[in-house]
Amino acid sequence: MQELVATASLGSVYLLFALGLSAAWGTIGILNFAHGAIFVSASYACYELLAIQQLPVQVLAVIAVAVGALLSVVMQVLVFDQIRKRAKSERAAETRILIGGIGAAMIPVAIASHRTKNLAFGLQGSGFQASVWEFGGVRITSIQVVTVLCALGAATTLGWYLKRTRAGLALRSLGVDDQVAALMGIDRRRYAWATMAFAGGLAGLAGVLLTLNLGAISAESGDALLVKAFACVVLGGVGSTTGVVVGCMTLAASETWVLTQTSGMWVEAVSFGIIFVVLLLRPQGIFGRQEVRRV
Amino acid sequence: MLEINDLHVSYGHVEAVAGVDLSVRPGTVSLVLGPNGAGKSTTLNAVAGMVRPTSGSVRIDGADLTGLPAHRVVARGIALVPEGRRVFAPLSIEENLRLGGHTTKASRAREISDRVYEMFPVLHDRRRSAAGLLSGGEQQMLAFGRGLMSDPAYVLLDEPSMGLAPAMVDVVIEKVAVMAEAGIGVLMVEQNTEAGLEIASEVTVMSRGSVVFRGPSERVRSDPSVLRAFLGDAALSGPDSSAPVA
Amino acid sequence: GGTAAGPGGAGPSSGDELPETVKVMVSVPLTGPAAFAGAEAEKGYELAAAEINESGFLGDGVTLEIDVRDTQASVQKAASDVTAAIADSEVTAVLGSLSSAEALAQSPIAEKQKMPIVYIQAGSPGVILGDYTYRFPTPMSSYYNILSEQIAKEGWTSIGMVYGAWVPTLKELGEVAIPEMAEELGIEVTSSVATQQTTQDFSAPIKQVLESDPDVVSILQIGPANATAMQQLRQAGFDGPVLGNSSAGANTLEPAGENGAGMIWPVDFAPGTDDPASIEFIEKYKTANNDEEPFPYAAEAYDATWFVAKAIEAAGSANRGAVKDAMVEMAGGTWTGALGSDLSFEENSLKVNGTVIEWDGTRENVLYSAN
Amino acid sequence: MTNVLEASDVAVHYGGVRAVDGISFALEEGRISGIIGPNGSGKSTLVAALTRLTHLTRGELSFAGARYESVRPASIASMGVARTFQTVRLLPDLTVAANVQLGHDARARRDRPRGRGLPAPVSQALDRTGLAEMAHVLPSELSYGTQRRVEIARAIVMAPKLLLLDEPTAGMNQSERRDISALLRQLRDEGLTQLLIEHDVQMMLDTCDHLFAMAQGRLLTEGRPADVVADARVQEAYLGKGWKAHAGDQ
Amino acid sequence: MSSVYDSNLVLIQSALVAVLLALSIQVPLRLGVFSLAGVGSYGIGAYVSANLVLRYELGSIPTMALSALAAAAVSFLLGVVIYRLAGLYLAMATIAFDLTVAVVALNGGEWTGGPVGLFGVFTDLTMGLLFAVVALCLVAVHVTEIGRLARRVTTVREDPELAASVGINVRAYRLTAFVVSGLVGGLAGCLNTLTRSAVGLQDVSFHLVVLALTTVIVGGALSWRGAVIGSVLFTWLPTALAFVGDWQELVYGAIVVLAAIFLPTGLYGAWCSARRQFAVSFVGRRREAAVRARLHQGNVDKEVAAS
Ligand SMILES: Nc1ncnc2c1ncn2[C@@H]1O[C@H](COP(=O)(O)OP(=O)(O)OP(=O)(O)O)[C@@H](O)[C@H]1O
Ligand SMILES: Nc1ncnc2c1ncn2[C@@H]1O[C@H](COP(=O)(O)OP(=O)(O)OP(=O)(O)O)[C@@H](O)[C@H]1O
Ligand SMILES: CC(C)C[C@H](N)C(=O)O
Ligand SMILES: [Mg+2]
Ligand SMILES: [Mg+2]
């Protein structure tokens, strides 16, 4: 039972983070490796703000979302748009976007680690103290509950939006062929910015929630999460919201299981082994669509 | 009226279109002919905002659209059916059509898509399958249908009959005629000259990036040698003379 | 020339007199994850150098020049610093990195090319290779068992562990030092869970450990993970005592607030000590640094610098070989410095007595010192 | 006359879609055979099956008397089969000459005869397709119709025993098509067996020695081109009124 | 001169090792195989070589040969298993492979030394041999970048089906990519161990994946020259940036971003196009103009005229 709570809360943290990553990748084709940096920066901005002014967590969450969205859009405008503009083909742009993201990530992380001297930082300045509830021996904190609700809410909204709305369809078409999408009257830029803002906002929210959940994070915390989120998205199948949810929960469940059942030495091996096996059985991820290709 | 004045387009230091004038009146079909590499597609792409012209102007009823990005050109009522189909391969046929109607009111879009399905029943049968799996000709039908979805005032067709079986060519040509009757201005590049001439009211021949002949289509239909006369030297050069094929 | 492991520079030639400047290179991380420790250490190196020069310790008109280089948290850079020092014929000795990974890269080069090198912290076995390699102090595992006193006093009989197996020092504690200590005390290790570098959420391992119902929990992590694990441990309902490690120091636990209170760990140096030599260092440090209290890294660096200076003075030469000989001699005797009085060496590492401290949620308090 | 290629009861199904649904036919040596058929009737899929680029749901294939339905696609080229694709497939970073040379590579291990010139078969193929002047240009700089010529050149330079052409002249005008048609006939006279897919019926009549008509994955009829085109079922399924009008003119 | 060489010796060694590591990513990339397994091979080579030297006291040459072969064998098996994957899915699977190697390294007991690693790996490796081995690898890769083989490699990358139709056994090429990547990556790991005389967890980590990929992309993905340029750049950059102190990560990041934006084909690609530009504007403009003029000439629609 307690394992279930642990899985749900860990999976939801992965999910909040991975959803943004997946939304930008599965639609406008931007696999943003600076997503982790945005996540850390949003939380770090809140930390700096708390040094000046005491603020309640709700306000902090809003600020983090705004900071994340802003940073993400700035990266889109200054980095990814520029790469796209100059790249010869979509494929050529793909790896450069990856590298551009890696480079861009170093900048805010360098600032944050300089200012924090690489020490852990938290949001205890907000005076927030998570309540702990106990139901028949199972302990849940209020932050865990909020995280799970936010993650599931965001996933449901995103899934519905992409599948059912006109804008969602437009977004998916941009990922396929943005030139022809423009011929359909779709403004690539506006959609790209909106998507990146959404992705960054989620990363910001994840940043605050995770910091509250863990008590402290450091400037480097984004990196580990990035690899895992990337794994979750691939596991579930790029472009599928259901896939991301399943991917995150699968990874979280396997990690929790290994950690609670064994001495923990082989956690990574087990979780990466699972990814490996799933990809062997389904090369396009659990819910991914097979590439459309005919001869 | 769609007017193209003294249009120039360059790729690097190659001038693909060098001073083209064209105009399309609503309700008529204007046909553009010319050999491979004449700059026909480039002209259409420049009008649609896919490439930026280096100079010249594109206007609708006097309003300037030169150099607008493609999505804004669509908003002004111009649709391009691009060369080589370019359907959204992983998306379903239905979704491809819905995307065509991105700027159209939902009810109107449904009306048009019903007509497209009627015109090409095979699309209706396969409407949930991915567009990329269709045969070449089926994709061409889809691209054509998708172009209609934006309910345009002017439509630019780049070789709409390419890869279509003769019976389907008839359907498409007929549809173009119907569109023109309904008041849409059509600018069409077509290699199937006979089919194109049947419905066109004006013919333009391009070669090496410029217009070498322009005239009403009756004149060409009644006296094909007119075309040859206007093509002049160009008729004698090309791969045929320098590199004997046969 | 020679093999790919590096050039064989001779260093300052042996003579009867010291040159006007004796050069020593410092190569520690000033950026990256261990930067906080590097920055503290730098203060120690500089304090010692200033003192040595002001007091004319090396003789009239002889100055000790320290050339501080940042390893940039890169193993390659750390190794390349040492090679550069070896190639520079004016460098007499190197004050090596405090991170095990970097030190492991530096040691073989220094040992092979005969460059005396003195580390602080770096707690891996392969760091000390021979007569050219020294360390202040011995790894944490060698004095961790001073916690026995507290355990015995409180009468705790069982312990559960969550340790970061990817850090050499912590793995050694979790797999060797603590189990040995437990056996000696006759207490039971109820559960032991390893975590990885990428583990950020400790609720699952904590849950597993708490299920085995230990009296005391040991949280052995690096940096922010200490704060996280403490918070999650408390939220999981454990309010008993917690054994930690010295990298929970330097205010790392602050973000955990109240939840961090109650963690105890041994250090090689703490400001609350009653050792006169240490107190003397603390006073000097405070004077030089706006009344701030020193962290252990500064004390270690201070002693390492003095160790080099004393060896040079004893050798009466800046020649690397001569300095090494002096160091061998010194490592056979006792040492008095910031880390304490009359300490001895064990395999070229300074043995410390250790002090047990407790974090009360806002600051570190000394519980007791071993002797 | 011997048959270069024989197919018996070939079927390719994709889930519920029966793209090719049981076709048996033979390609006679030294002839140009043609396939006509409505869009989606399975022509390209058949070519994909013949070149092993798609799986066979059932059926047997043999080339020069040897069965080959389970060899890997790469062996097809060494058997002596070359093809063009319905959609242009050129390598964007290679010049036209290099794209053509790719076909030459399939049969020759040495690629630079003397100096830095092109191997003779490559220049010859470029000449025959009218690309000689454009040898050192990148495909992206060519118009669509010209790109198709590169496809043809790449296939003929492989000096195949059998050439499969899937709408090689789509995007070309009539006179350009006539040139290609003449080229194909010349190649036939040199002994090259071909299978041609085109929707231009006049061109098919002018070019092919034998015609197959397909509909819905099956063979409707086959025979002399004029007879096939005159077949009522073919008229119904494929040609439509446009052709009848045109045929009337003739 | 010699003192500059001596004091930069470690950097030179690192650059040489980095070149091989970069090649182990670049070679598959050139074949359209987005495999990052080179880093795992690097780890395997690093640990295998340490064991060969410490336990069996082999000399540098047999150590190099055996550890490269060991890595290649593992890489080949990996290739056989994950051959079906494409694009970033393949990238993820190979990252999973790399991190699994890392877990094994952490838990390998005395074979890997756990988190401490292995040290004291001294051999008779000389700088001359090091240079020779790297040069040999570069020559071997160079052969795949000229003429027929280059075209075939490009085709496998750009269009596997087209490749099959011109007689290329795509599967064999791709599996070869895994083997070569394993060989070169394993060799890189081995040389790293032998030059540094120690191996630890940092020798197989996600950070290394990022570094190798960045090196290849910024240097230029399509030629070994790109790998060389990138390796030299990224080996020297930290030292060159020492003067910005704390801000070097920031400057480093900015440089990577600028390279990603402004050098779409990497540094080597930029150099090539600059050279081409030069050739076009000063030498070949007239010739080019002639070609362009021909391009515009098409034949005329004689059919229309005749019908
Ligand atoms: N992206 C490009 N870069 C460089 N040159 C180009 C590019 N696109 C087209 N061209 C050149 O511009 C000229 C005009 O090409 P365009 O595609 O407009 O011809 P077209 O008349 O449509 O020919 P086709 O009938 O073959 O489609 C050609 O010479 C072509 O080589
Ligand atoms: N991979 C696939 N999955 C599903 N259906 C497919 C696939 N490939 C082809 N089809 C379908 O099989 C049918 C035959 O396609 P094919 O491309 O062979 O037709 P074709 O005769 O070449 O048509 P065209 O003249 O339009 O090129 C089409 O309806 C097509 O949609
Ligand atoms: C700074 C410390 C965390 C270094 C650690 N003691 C080590 O051996 O690497
Ligand atoms: Mg065109
Ligand atoms: Mg077809």
Coordinates of C-alpha atoms and ligand atoms in Angstrom, one line a residue, chain B residues 10-12 14-17 34-45 51 83 158-159 189 191 206 209, chain D residues 137-147 171-173 176, chain E residues 292 295-297, ligand 1:
Chain B
S10 CA 16.2 33.9 -56.5
Y11 CA 17.7 30.8 -54.8
G12 CA 21.2 32.0 -53.8
V14 CA 20.3 31.7 -59.2
E15 CA 17.3 33.7 -60.4
A16 CA 14.6 31.1 -60.8
V17 CA 11.8 33.6 -61.7
G34 CA 6.5 25.5 -69.5
P35 CA 9.3 23.0 -69.5
N36 CA 10.9 21.5 -66.4
G37 CA 12.7 24.1 -64.5
A38 CA 10.9 27.0 -66.1
G39 CA 10.0 28.5 -62.7
K40 CA 6.4 27.6 -62.6
S41 CA 6.4 26.1 -59.1
T42 CA 8.6 28.8 -57.9
T43 CA 6.1 31.4 -59.0
L44 CA 3.2 29.7 -57.2
N45 CA 5.3 29.2 -54.1
V51 CA 9.5 31.6 -50.7
E83 CA 3.8 20.1 -56.0
D158 CA 0.7 22.9 -59.0
E159 CA 0.2 19.9 -61.3
V189 CA 0.3 24.7 -63.5
Q191 CA 1.6 19.3 -67.7
M206 CA 7.1 30.3 -69.1
G209 CA 12.0 32.2 -65.4
Chain D
V137 CA 24.5 20.3 -59.3
L138 CA 22.6 19.3 -56.1
P139 CA 19.2 17.7 -56.6
S140 CA 17.5 20.4 -54.5
E141 CA 18.5 22.9 -57.2
L142 CA 16.6 21.0 -59.9
S143 CA 13.0 21.2 -60.7
Y144 CA 10.8 18.2 -60.1
G145 CA 10.8 16.9 -63.6
T146 CA 14.5 17.1 -63.9
Q147 CA 14.9 15.2 -60.6
G171 CA 5.6 15.9 -63.8
M172 CA 7.0 16.0 -67.3
N173 CA 5.3 17.4 -70.3
E176 CA 9.7 15.3 -72.4
Chain E
R292 CA 22.9 27.7 -64.2
L295 CA 19.4 24.6 -65.9
H296 CA 16.9 27.2 -67.1
Q297 CA 16.7 25.8 -70.5
Ligands
LIG1 N1 15.6 25.2 -53.6 C1 16.2 25.5 -54.7 N2 17.5 25.9 -54.7 C2 18.1 26.2 -55.8 N3 17.5 26.2 -57.0 C3 16.2 25.9 -57.1 C4 15.5 25.5 -56.0 N4 14.2 25.2 -56.3 C5 14.2 25.4 -57.7 N5 15.4 25.8 -58.2 C6 15.7 26.1 -59.6 O1 14.8 27.1 -60.0 C7 14.4 26.8 -61.3 C8 12.9 26.8 -61.3 O2 12.4 25.7 -60.6 P1 10.8 25.3 -60.5 O3 10.7 24.2 -59.6 O4 10.1 26.5 -60.2 O5 10.5 24.8 -62.0 P2 9.1 24.2 -62.6 O6 8.8 25.1 -63.7 O7 8.1 24.1 -61.6 O8 9.6 22.9 -63.2 P3 8.8 21.4 -63.1 O9 7.9 21.4 -64.3 O10 9.9 20.4 -63.4 O11 8.2 21.3 -61.8 C9 15.0 25.5 -61.7 O12 16.1 25.8 -62.5 C10 15.5 24.9 -60.5 O13 16.7 24.2 -60.7

